Amino acid sequence: MPAWVIDEYGNNGVLRFTEDATAPSVNSASEVLIQVHAASLNPLDISMRRGYGSNLLKLRRDPVSLGQNGGEFPIILGRDVSGVVLDCGSGVTHFKPGDEVWAAIPPWKQGSLAEMVNLTEYEVSHKPRSLSHREAASIPYVAATALSALVNAGGLCRDNCTNKRVLITGASGGVGTFSIQLLKAWGAHVTVTCSHNAEGLVRGLGADEVVDYTAGDVATELGLMEKFDVILDNVGGDSEQWALGLLKSWSGAKYVTLVTPFLLNIDSMGLLEGAVHSGLNLHQKAITNMCNGVFYRWGFYAPDGPALDEVSQLVDAGKILPVVEDTFLFSQVPLAFQKVERGHARGKTVVTVAQEEEGTGVTEEEGETNNKR
């Protein structure tokens, strides 16, 4: 089948188009074979192209590969998919051939920059009816990441979010733009940090307060505000040095960062030493901050088909809009990687794998005036 693959880790030059990639098939009762109509790229795809997480992911793909080099190739990248079911295993009960579906693909599985992809039915969800495949492909990965961080690590849900004060740092990318909309749909008060040229976008998606991190001392400006119940950190670096002080003490407040050293430690130290070092690091930070009356958590991307069912309902109700910054043809995958690698995202970069009608996703410019809730 046609696909974009890598045969080694490196820069954009390792991307290779082939017509002869091994086509997936249904091999177990729970599997669903999907024809890919659209995919989207995430910073994770750039990192995986360079080899990020390769030690752990290779072991997850093939547990007997421990200590072997190169056995994971060729790899197909792409964590988002929107498409149509081609075939189902005998035990699949929620899908049938012809169904339009979307999914976030686990990083140890072959990705969506291909004609077809194979997943279990528990990783797949019915696509929102109101979206084209191009629009739908912009959401699953960021939705799965945001839900894992805000719900599993942050303790938030639609029943306890009313008037909760949430801060999102680095809010103009895919996870941030989705999180703003989800939290507003749940009734939270949302403050975000972003650059000045993204302010219209995040306000159009519902952000209550916006702080321009390029305009001055962001920590001081945020420190003048009422303290927060939850902070979702998409930036990392030294942000946690000042962000933790913005949380309400002794009230169950949580700091959740998506920028963790876990896979980097395993890549550099090996599986056992890296996991132990990461665990000790997290434990130390958690204990230190617990003594100050706040919780410190790491957030991780976790594919979850049933969770996407709820997101699909919110999308069809107009509560969550796709934020598509740019769209590339399947033949332009290297250009799409270059776009994502430049950073400063304003939503998602989508790759159309099969031709379809143009949709109506939110662009950066439309976000300045579109406040549909």
GROMACS .gro file of C-alpha atoms in nm:
model
  373
    1MET     CA    1   0.000   0.000   0.000
    2PRO     CA    2   0.114   0.366  -0.037
    3ALA     CA    3   0.274   0.506   0.280
    4TRP     CA    4   0.537   0.742   0.414
    5VAL     CA    5   0.793   0.548   0.617
    6ILE     CA    6   1.124   0.597   0.794
    7ASP     CA    7   1.401   0.336   0.781
    8GLU     CA    8   1.620   0.514   1.035
    9TYR     CA    9   1.593   0.800   1.283
   10GLY     CA   10   1.700   1.149   1.180
   11ASN     CA   11   1.592   1.473   1.018
   12ASN     CA   12   1.331   1.525   0.749
   13GLY     CA   13   1.552   1.349   0.495
   14VAL     CA   14   1.469   1.007   0.642
   15LEU     CA   15   1.106   1.031   0.528
   16ARG     CA   16   1.051   0.800   0.231
   17PHE     CA   17   0.742   0.746   0.017
   18THR     CA   18   0.673   0.391  -0.098
   19GLU     CA   19   0.396   0.215  -0.287
   20ASP     CA   20   0.498  -0.117  -0.132
   21ALA     CA   21   0.444  -0.080   0.242
   22THR     CA   22   0.301  -0.390   0.405
   23ALA     CA   23  -0.077  -0.352   0.414
   24PRO     CA   24  -0.241  -0.432   0.749
   25SER     CA   25  -0.518  -0.687   0.783
   26VAL     CA   26  -0.760  -0.804   1.050
   27ASN     CA   27  -0.574  -1.066   1.251
   28SER     CA   28  -0.780  -1.089   1.571
   29ALA     CA   29  -1.145  -1.077   1.676
   30SER     CA   30  -1.121  -0.724   1.819
   31GLU     CA   31  -0.946  -0.551   1.529
   32VAL     CA   32  -1.082  -0.286   1.293
   33LEU     CA   33  -0.922  -0.212   0.954
   34ILE     CA   34  -0.957   0.154   0.853
   35GLN     CA   35  -0.909   0.325   0.519
   36VAL     CA   36  -0.734   0.652   0.601
   37HIS     CA   37  -0.899   0.964   0.462
   38ALA     CA   38  -0.703   1.220   0.664
   39ALA     CA   39  -0.427   1.230   0.923
   40SER     CA   40  -0.265   1.508   1.121
   41LEU     CA   41   0.081   1.571   1.258
   42ASN     CA   42   0.180   1.646   1.615
   43PRO     CA   43   0.511   1.747   1.775
   44LEU     CA   44   0.532   1.383   1.887
   45ASP     CA   45   0.574   1.279   1.522
   46ILE     CA   46   0.877   1.508   1.490
   47SER     CA   47   1.024   1.365   1.808
   48MET     CA   48   0.956   1.003   1.703
   49ARG     CA   49   1.117   1.069   1.364
   50ARG     CA   50   1.432   1.170   1.556
   51GLY     CA   51   1.418   0.858   1.774
   52TYR     CA   52   1.245   0.991   2.085
   53GLY     CA   53   1.112   0.707   2.297
   54SER     CA   54   1.259   0.445   2.065
   55ASN     CA   55   1.392   0.218   2.342
   56LEU     CA   56   1.057   0.178   2.516
   57LEU     CA   57   0.845   0.183   2.200
   58LYS     CA   58   1.057  -0.083   2.031
   59LEU     CA   59   1.016  -0.306   2.335
   60ARG     CA   60   0.639  -0.245   2.336
   61ARG     CA   61   0.615  -0.335   1.966
   62ASP     CA   62   0.820  -0.651   2.008
   63PRO     CA   63   0.906  -0.768   2.362
   64VAL     CA   64   1.170  -1.010   2.229
   65SER     CA   65   1.362  -0.725   2.060
   66LEU     CA   66   1.545  -0.619   2.379
   67GLY     CA   67   1.901  -0.531   2.289
   68GLN     CA   68   1.847  -0.553   1.912
   69ASN     CA   69   1.907  -0.255   1.684
   70GLY     CA   70   1.697  -0.154   1.385
   71GLY     CA   71   1.433  -0.423   1.415
   72GLU     CA   72   1.149  -0.171   1.443
   73PHE     CA   73   1.184  -0.036   1.088
   74PRO     CA   74   1.017   0.061   0.865
   75ILE     CA   75   0.799   0.285   1.084
   76ILE     CA   76   0.490   0.472   0.966
   77LEU     CA   77   0.434   0.791   1.167
   78GLY     CA   78   0.105   0.976   1.229
   79ARG     CA   79  -0.099   0.952   1.551
   80ASP     CA   80  -0.434   1.090   1.422
   81VAL     CA   81  -0.669   0.921   1.179
   82SER     CA   82  -1.011   0.986   1.033
   83GLY     CA   83  -1.144   0.737   0.783
   84VAL     CA   84  -1.384   0.458   0.693
   85VAL     CA   85  -1.402   0.102   0.829
   86LEU     CA   86  -1.305  -0.157   0.568
   87ASP     CA   87  -1.319  -0.476   0.772
   88CYS     CA   88  -1.384  -0.594   1.129
   89GLY     CA   89  -1.285  -0.891   1.342
   90SER     CA   90  -1.551  -1.142   1.443
   91GLY     CA   91  -1.575  -1.000   1.796
   92VAL     CA   92  -1.624  -0.635   1.699
   93THR     CA   93  -1.970  -0.516   1.804
   94HIS     CA   94  -1.957  -0.136   1.779
   95PHE     CA   95  -1.845  -0.093   1.417
   96LYS     CA   96  -1.918  -0.232   1.073
   97PRO     CA   97  -1.769  -0.179   0.727
   98GLY     CA   98  -1.864   0.162   0.590
   99ASP     CA   99  -1.871   0.338   0.929
  100GLU     CA  100  -1.690   0.673   0.945
  101VAL     CA  101  -1.449   0.665   1.240
  102TRP     CA  102  -1.165   0.855   1.405
  103ALA     CA  103  -0.895   0.752   1.648
  104ALA     CA  104  -0.571   0.839   1.824
  105ILE     CA  105  -0.317   0.572   1.734
  106PRO     CA  106  -0.085   0.440   2.009
  107PRO     CA  107   0.278   0.535   1.937
  108TRP     CA  108   0.391   0.172   1.928
  109LYS     CA  109   0.157   0.096   1.637
  110GLN     CA  110   0.202   0.179   1.269
  111GLY     CA  111   0.058   0.523   1.203
  112SER     CA  112  -0.183   0.700   0.973
  113LEU     CA  113   0.047   0.834   0.700
  114ALA     CA  114  -0.062   0.540   0.489
  115GLU     CA  115  -0.359   0.411   0.292
  116MET     CA  116  -0.478   0.186   0.578
  117VAL     CA  117  -0.431   0.139   0.951
  118ASN     CA  118  -0.528  -0.142   1.188
  119LEU     CA  119  -0.656  -0.076   1.544
  120THR     CA  120  -0.864  -0.248   1.809
  121GLU     CA  121  -1.226  -0.142   1.847
  122TYR     CA  122  -1.142  -0.001   2.192
  123GLU     CA  123  -0.912   0.256   2.029
  124VAL     CA  124  -1.170   0.368   1.771
  125SER     CA  125  -1.473   0.596   1.790
  126HIS     CA  126  -1.744   0.704   1.548
  127LYS     CA  127  -1.645   1.030   1.379
  128PRO     CA  128  -1.856   1.339   1.457
  129ARG     CA  129  -2.120   1.369   1.189
  130SER     CA  130  -2.076   1.745   1.164
  131LEU     CA  131  -1.709   1.726   1.059
  132SER     CA  132  -1.532   1.634   0.739
  133HIS     CA  133  -1.248   1.385   0.765
  134ARG     CA  134  -1.001   1.672   0.727
  135GLU     CA  135  -1.147   1.847   1.029
  136ALA     CA  136  -1.192   1.533   1.234
  137ALA     CA  137  -0.828   1.430   1.190
  138SER     CA  138  -0.719   1.741   1.383
  139ILE     CA  139  -0.873   1.630   1.713
  140PRO     CA  140  -0.815   1.271   1.842
  141TYR     CA  141  -0.453   1.292   1.962
  142VAL     CA  142  -0.492   1.630   2.133
  143ALA     CA  143  -0.826   1.521   2.280
  144ALA     CA  144  -0.677   1.201   2.422
  145THR     CA  145  -0.380   1.393   2.563
  146ALA     CA  146  -0.591   1.670   2.715
  147LEU     CA  147  -0.843   1.429   2.868
  148SER     CA  148  -0.568   1.217   3.019
  149ALA     CA  149  -0.400   1.524   3.167
  150LEU     CA  150  -0.709   1.713   3.286
  151VAL     CA  151  -0.919   1.416   3.400
  152ASN     CA  152  -0.677   1.142   3.506
  153ALA     CA  153  -0.403   1.367   3.643
  154GLY     CA  154  -0.593   1.691   3.710
  155GLY     CA  155  -0.907   1.538   3.861
  156LEU     CA  156  -1.143   1.752   3.652
  157CYS     CA  157  -1.467   1.638   3.489
  158ARG     CA  158  -1.788   1.793   3.363
  159ASP     CA  159  -1.951   1.748   3.706
  160ASN     CA  160  -1.690   1.933   3.914
  161CYS     CA  161  -1.555   2.198   3.676
  162THR     CA  162  -1.804   2.481   3.728
  163ASN     CA  163  -1.614   2.797   3.827
  164LYS     CA  164  -1.286   2.609   3.871
  165ARG     CA  165  -0.995   2.834   3.779
  166VAL     CA  166  -0.764   2.667   3.526
  167LEU     CA  167  -0.442   2.805   3.376
  168ILE     CA  168  -0.311   2.666   3.045
  169THR     CA  169   0.043   2.763   2.944
  170GLY     CA  170   0.131   2.750   2.575
  171ALA     CA  171  -0.236   2.744   2.480
  172SER     CA  172  -0.232   2.813   2.106
  173GLY     CA  173  -0.123   2.464   1.995
  174GLY     CA  174  -0.341   2.160   1.945
  175VAL     CA  175  -0.368   2.045   2.309
  176GLY     CA  176  -0.420   2.401   2.430
  177THR     CA  177  -0.693   2.496   2.182
  178PHE     CA  178  -0.880   2.173   2.254
  179SER     CA  179  -0.842   2.213   2.632
  180ILE     CA  180  -0.982   2.566   2.627
  181GLN     CA  181  -1.298   2.449   2.456
  182LEU     CA  182  -1.341   2.138   2.670
  183LEU     CA  183  -1.300   2.330   2.995
  184LYS     CA  184  -1.540   2.604   2.885
  185ALA     CA  185  -1.796   2.338   2.787
  186TRP     CA  186  -1.761   2.203   3.141
  187GLY     CA  187  -1.804   2.549   3.299
  188ALA     CA  188  -1.450   2.634   3.409
  189HIS     CA  189  -1.286   2.978   3.414
  190VAL     CA  190  -0.988   2.954   3.178
  191THR     CA  191  -0.675   3.169   3.176
  192VAL     CA  192  -0.410   3.108   2.909
  193THR     CA  193  -0.064   3.219   2.809
  194CYS     CA  194   0.028   3.262   2.443
  195SER     CA  195   0.195   3.515   2.215
  196HIS     CA  196   0.014   3.832   2.111
  197ASN     CA  197  -0.063   3.711   1.758
  198ALA     CA  198  -0.253   3.410   1.897
  199GLU     CA  199  -0.475   3.612   2.131
  200GLY     CA  200  -0.762   3.640   1.886
  201LEU     CA  201  -0.762   3.266   1.831
  202VAL     CA  202  -0.773   3.166   2.198
  203ARG     CA  203  -1.029   3.432   2.288
  204GLY     CA  204  -1.246   3.314   2.000
  205LEU     CA  205  -1.234   2.964   2.149
  206GLY     CA  206  -1.354   3.092   2.486
  207ALA     CA  207  -1.049   3.186   2.696
  208ASP     CA  208  -1.155   3.425   2.975
  209GLU     CA  209  -0.815   3.585   3.034
  210VAL     CA  210  -0.510   3.593   2.808
  211VAL     CA  211  -0.154   3.675   2.910
  212ASP     CA  212   0.101   3.752   2.638
  213TYR     CA  213   0.423   3.579   2.742
  214THR     CA  214   0.624   3.797   2.500
  215ALA     CA  215   0.510   4.128   2.651
  216GLY     CA  216   0.681   4.118   2.989
  217ASP     CA  217   0.711   3.918   3.310
  218VAL     CA  218   0.439   3.657   3.269
  219ALA     CA  219   0.491   3.518   3.620
  220THR     CA  220   0.435   3.860   3.777
  221GLU     CA  221   0.121   3.927   3.574
  222LEU     CA  222  -0.026   3.588   3.658
  223GLY     CA  223   0.072   3.634   4.022
  224LEU     CA  224  -0.161   3.935   4.045
  225MET     CA  225  -0.459   3.716   3.960
  226GLU     CA  226  -0.664   3.495   4.188
  227LYS     CA  227  -0.487   3.164   4.238
  228PHE     CA  228  -0.571   2.858   4.028
  229ASP     CA  229  -0.721   2.516   4.098
  230VAL     CA  230  -0.541   2.341   3.811
  231ILE     CA  231  -0.248   2.433   3.587
  232LEU     CA  232  -0.190   2.248   3.259
  233ASP     CA  233   0.166   2.313   3.146
  234ASN     CA  234   0.239   2.260   2.775
  235VAL     CA  235   0.567   2.453   2.786
  236GLY     CA  236   0.795   2.288   3.040
  237GLY     CA  237   1.142   2.429   3.098
  238ASP     CA  238   1.159   2.671   3.389
  239SER     CA  239   0.783   2.736   3.388
  240GLU     CA  240   0.719   2.505   3.681
  241GLN     CA  241   0.961   2.712   3.892
  242TRP     CA  242   0.711   2.997   3.901
  243ALA     CA  243   0.384   2.826   3.802
  244LEU     CA  244   0.356   2.609   4.114
  245GLY     CA  245   0.328   2.923   4.326
  246LEU     CA  246   0.014   3.024   4.136
  247LEU     CA  247  -0.190   2.733   4.276
  248LYS     CA  248  -0.428   2.749   4.571
  249SER     CA  249  -0.262   2.590   4.873
  250TRP     CA  250  -0.424   2.313   5.076
  251SER     CA  251  -0.732   2.294   4.855
  252GLY     CA  252  -0.650   1.999   4.629
  253ALA     CA  253  -0.496   2.216   4.357
  254LYS     CA  254  -0.292   2.031   4.092
  255TYR     CA  255  -0.007   2.115   3.859
  256VAL     CA  256   0.001   1.885   3.555
  257THR     CA  257   0.288   1.902   3.309
  258LEU     CA  258   0.291   1.733   2.968
  259VAL     CA  259   0.665   1.797   2.932
  260THR     CA  260   0.820   1.510   3.127
  261PRO     CA  261   1.170   1.353   3.118
  262PHE     CA  262   1.038   0.995   3.129
  263LEU     CA  263   1.111   0.878   2.773
  264LEU     CA  264   1.424   1.094   2.746
  265ASN     CA  265   1.564   0.926   3.057
  266ILE     CA  266   1.492   0.580   2.916
  267ASP     CA  267   1.650   0.678   2.583
  268SER     CA  268   1.969   0.803   2.750
  269MET     CA  269   1.997   0.566   3.050
  270GLY     CA  270   1.829   0.249   2.935
  271LEU     CA  271   1.498   0.098   3.036
  272LEU     CA  272   1.559   0.005   3.398
  273GLU     CA  273   1.784   0.292   3.507
  274GLY     CA  274   1.578   0.549   3.316
  275ALA     CA  275   1.249   0.429   3.466
  276VAL     CA  276   1.393   0.426   3.819
  277HIS     CA  277   1.548   0.771   3.777
  278SER     CA  278   1.221   0.911   3.643
  279GLY     CA  279   1.022   0.755   3.925
  280LEU     CA  280   1.252   0.899   4.190
  281ASN     CA  281   1.241   1.241   4.023
  282LEU     CA  282   0.861   1.243   4.014
  283HIS     CA  283   0.836   1.115   4.372
  284GLN     CA  284   1.072   1.384   4.501
  285LYS     CA  285   0.883   1.665   4.327
  286ALA     CA  286   0.546   1.526   4.436
  287ILE     CA  287   0.651   1.504   4.802
  288THR     CA  288   0.812   1.850   4.801
  289ASN     CA  289   0.503   2.014   4.656
  290MET     CA  290   0.264   1.815   4.870
  291CYS     CA  291   0.436   1.969   5.170
  292ASN     CA  292   0.347   2.307   5.020
  293GLY     CA  293  -0.017   2.209   4.988
  294VAL     CA  294  -0.037   2.133   4.611
  295PHE     CA  295  -0.016   1.821   4.396
  296TYR     CA  296   0.249   1.774   4.126
  297ARG     CA  297   0.158   1.535   3.841
  298TRP     CA  298   0.287   1.419   3.504
  299GLY     CA  299   0.037   1.395   3.220
  300PHE     CA  300   0.063   1.140   2.940
  301TYR     CA  301  -0.110   1.080   2.609
  302ALA     CA  302  -0.345   0.782   2.645
  303PRO     CA  303  -0.548   0.658   2.342
  304ASP     CA  304  -0.909   0.595   2.444
  305GLY     CA  305  -1.192   0.522   2.200
  306PRO     CA  306  -1.479   0.553   2.451
  307ALA     CA  307  -1.347   0.893   2.565
  308LEU     CA  308  -1.359   1.008   2.202
  309ASP     CA  309  -1.728   0.909   2.196
  310GLU     CA  310  -1.793   1.187   2.449
  311VAL     CA  311  -1.579   1.430   2.253
  312SER     CA  312  -1.777   1.345   1.940
  313GLN     CA  313  -2.099   1.443   2.118
  314LEU     CA  314  -1.949   1.776   2.224
  315VAL     CA  315  -1.834   1.842   1.867
  316ASP     CA  316  -2.175   1.768   1.717
  317ALA     CA  317  -2.333   1.991   1.984
  318GLY     CA  318  -2.109   2.281   1.869
  319LYS     CA  319  -1.915   2.291   2.197
  320ILE     CA  320  -1.581   2.197   2.041
  321LEU     CA  321  -1.457   2.315   1.703
  322PRO     CA  322  -1.166   2.177   1.500
  323VAL     CA  323  -0.874   2.419   1.480
  324VAL     CA  324  -0.689   2.353   1.154
  325GLU     CA  325  -0.395   2.581   1.083
  326ASP     CA  326  -0.277   2.426   0.757
  327THR     CA  327  -0.357   2.137   0.522
  328PHE     CA  328  -0.118   1.940   0.301
  329LEU     CA  329  -0.169   1.677   0.031
  330PHE     CA  330  -0.041   1.323   0.091
  331SER     CA  331   0.240   1.394  -0.157
  332GLN     CA  332   0.349   1.689   0.060
  333VAL     CA  333   0.414   1.503   0.387
  334PRO     CA  334   0.776   1.629   0.416
  335LEU     CA  335   0.650   1.988   0.387
  336ALA     CA  336   0.393   1.917   0.659
  337PHE     CA  337   0.673   1.792   0.886
  338GLN     CA  338   0.872   2.108   0.817
  339LYS     CA  339   0.570   2.319   0.910
  340VAL     CA  340   0.522   2.141   1.245
  341GLU     CA  341   0.894   2.144   1.317
  342ARG     CA  342   0.904   2.524   1.296
  343GLY     CA  343   0.681   2.537   1.605
  344HIS     CA  344   0.457   2.825   1.716
  345ALA     CA  345   0.149   2.626   1.616
  346ARG     CA  346  -0.194   2.784   1.590
  347GLY     CA  347  -0.393   2.462   1.592
  348LYS     CA  348  -0.321   2.152   1.385
  349THR     CA  349  -0.148   2.058   1.060
  350VAL     CA  350  -0.356   1.808   0.860
  351VAL     CA  351  -0.262   1.572   0.576
  352THR     CA  352  -0.537   1.465   0.337
  353VAL     CA  353  -0.479   1.107   0.228
  354ALA     CA  354  -0.800   1.060   0.025
  355GLN     CA  355  -0.984   1.334  -0.162
  356GLU     CA  356  -1.300   1.473  -0.003
  357GLU     CA  357  -1.506   1.788   0.008
  358GLU     CA  358  -1.368   2.099   0.174
  359GLY     CA  359  -1.478   2.145   0.534
  360THR     CA  360  -1.528   2.440   0.763
  361GLY     CA  361  -1.268   2.398   1.036
  362VAL     CA  362  -1.158   2.698   1.237
  363THR     CA  363  -0.846   2.870   1.105
  364GLU     CA  364  -0.631   3.110   1.306
  365GLU     CA  365  -0.793   3.410   1.139
  366GLU     CA  366  -1.146   3.276   1.188
  367GLY     CA  367  -1.070   3.216   1.555
  368GLU     CA  368  -1.042   3.589   1.607
  369THR     CA  369  -1.411   3.636   1.543
  370ASN     CA  370  -1.564   3.291   1.584
  371ASN     CA  371  -1.700   3.248   1.935
  372LYS     CA  372  -1.952   2.976   1.862
  373ARG     CA  373  -2.016   2.778   2.181
   0.00000   0.00000   0.00000
